[in-house]
Amino acid sequence: MRQKVNRLHAKVRRQRQDQIHKMTTGMTERYDEIVIEDLNVSGMVKNHKLARSICDAGFHQIRRMLEYKCAQKGRKLTVTG
């Protein structure tokens, strides 16, 4: 039973990773400059109605991928605060 749950979690993790890769790759191919907002995620998670959705979004992972993909492709990434 435990192995089945672990396999399902791994599958969901891979699907999320794939979607984030596709999204960030598409953005860096289409746009010369990308502007993102520096969010206070720890403050947003305190809202218990939204906490799970916010944690599932993977904001840090999206930002990290955008940073290195923009650097590779010579695009400009601006983070506003």
mmCIF file of C-alpha atoms in Angstrom, residues 3-76:
data_model
loop_
_atom_site.group_PDB
_atom_site.id
_atom_site.type_symbol
_atom_site.label_atom_id
_atom_site.label_comp_id
_atom_site.label_asym_id
_atom_site.label_seq_id
_atom_site.Cartn_x
_atom_site.Cartn_y
_atom_site.Cartn_z
ATOM 1 C CA GLN A 3 4.630 1.766 -2.350
ATOM 2 C CA LYS A 4 1.478 2.526 -4.324
ATOM 3 C CA VAL A 5 1.054 5.865 -2.551
ATOM 4 C CA ASN A 6 4.730 6.698 -3.115
ATOM 5 C CA ARG A 7 4.411 5.919 -6.835
ATOM 6 C CA LEU A 8 1.369 8.188 -7.112
ATOM 7 C CA HIS A 9 3.188 11.025 -5.334
ATOM 8 C CA ALA A 10 6.171 10.590 -7.650
ATOM 9 C CA LYS A 11 3.889 10.668 -10.693
ATOM 10 C CA VAL A 12 2.249 13.912 -9.574
ATOM 11 C CA ARG A 13 5.684 15.428 -8.854
ATOM 12 C CA ARG A 14 6.922 14.539 -12.353
ATOM 13 C CA GLN A 15 3.763 15.937 -13.963
ATOM 14 C CA ARG A 16 4.132 19.245 -12.097
ATOM 15 C CA GLN A 17 7.810 19.436 -12.979
ATOM 16 C CA ASP A 18 7.020 18.813 -16.644
ATOM 17 C CA GLN A 19 4.314 21.492 -16.734
ATOM 18 C CA ILE A 20 6.585 24.068 -15.098
ATOM 19 C CA HIS A 21 9.385 23.243 -17.569
ATOM 20 C CA LYS A 22 7.034 23.630 -20.535
ATOM 21 C CA MET A 23 5.589 26.896 -19.223
ATOM 22 C CA THR A 24 8.953 28.514 -18.452
ATOM 23 C CA THR A 25 10.483 27.331 -21.732
ATOM 24 C CA GLY A 26 7.563 28.773 -23.674
ATOM 25 C CA MET A 27 7.843 32.080 -21.852
ATOM 26 C CA THR A 28 11.572 32.416 -22.468
ATOM 27 C CA GLU A 29 11.173 31.552 -26.147
ATOM 28 C CA ARG A 30 8.342 34.037 -26.726
ATOM 29 C CA TYR A 31 9.344 37.069 -24.680
ATOM 30 C CA ASP A 32 12.554 39.101 -24.531
ATOM 31 C CA GLU A 33 11.745 40.482 -21.073
ATOM 32 C CA ILE A 34 9.802 38.750 -18.323
ATOM 33 C CA VAL A 35 8.641 40.570 -15.191
ATOM 34 C CA ILE A 36 7.595 38.620 -12.091
ATOM 35 C CA GLU A 37 6.575 39.743 -8.629
ATOM 36 C CA ASP A 38 8.522 38.778 -5.523
ATOM 37 C CA LEU A 39 5.735 37.285 -3.415
ATOM 38 C CA ASN A 40 5.577 36.888 0.347
ATOM 39 C CA VAL A 41 4.682 33.204 0.169
ATOM 40 C CA SER A 42 5.137 32.578 3.895
ATOM 41 C CA GLY A 43 2.565 35.279 4.611
ATOM 42 C CA MET A 44 0.193 33.931 1.964
ATOM 43 C CA VAL A 45 0.341 30.414 3.421
ATOM 44 C CA LYS A 46 -1.097 31.695 6.695
ATOM 45 C CA ASN A 47 -4.474 31.908 4.944
ATOM 46 C CA HIS A 48 -5.589 28.328 5.624
ATOM 47 C CA LYS A 49 -8.182 28.363 2.854
ATOM 48 C CA LEU A 50 -5.516 29.039 0.218
ATOM 49 C CA ALA A 51 -2.456 27.401 1.788
ATOM 50 C CA ARG A 52 -2.592 24.109 -0.115
ATOM 51 C CA SER A 53 -3.095 25.783 -3.488
ATOM 52 C CA ILE A 54 -0.263 28.225 -2.823
ATOM 53 C CA CYS A 55 2.118 25.451 -1.801
ATOM 54 C CA ASP A 56 1.160 23.364 -4.843
ATOM 55 C CA ALA A 57 1.872 26.236 -7.235
ATOM 56 C CA GLY A 58 5.644 25.986 -6.734
ATOM 57 C CA PHE A 59 6.426 29.697 -7.006
ATOM 58 C CA HIS A 60 10.064 29.209 -6.003
ATOM 59 C CA GLN A 61 10.598 26.526 -8.603
ATOM 60 C CA ILE A 62 9.047 28.679 -11.340
ATOM 61 C CA ARG A 63 11.269 31.613 -10.413
ATOM 62 C CA ARG A 64 14.396 29.443 -10.259
ATOM 63 C CA MET A 65 13.728 27.947 -13.693
ATOM 64 C CA LEU A 66 12.978 31.349 -15.204
ATOM 65 C CA GLU A 67 16.237 32.706 -13.803
ATOM 66 C CA TYR A 68 18.468 30.077 -15.350
ATOM 67 C CA LYS A 69 16.539 29.799 -18.632
ATOM 68 C CA CYS A 70 16.592 33.570 -19.137
ATOM 69 C CA ALA A 71 20.329 33.581 -18.453
ATOM 70 C CA GLN A 72 20.885 30.782 -20.982
ATOM 71 C CA LYS A 73 18.834 32.423 -23.725
ATOM 72 C CA GLY A 74 19.951 35.989 -23.113
ATOM 73 C CA ARG A 75 16.547 37.203 -21.946
ATOM 74 C CA LYS A 76 15.924 39.772 -19.233
#
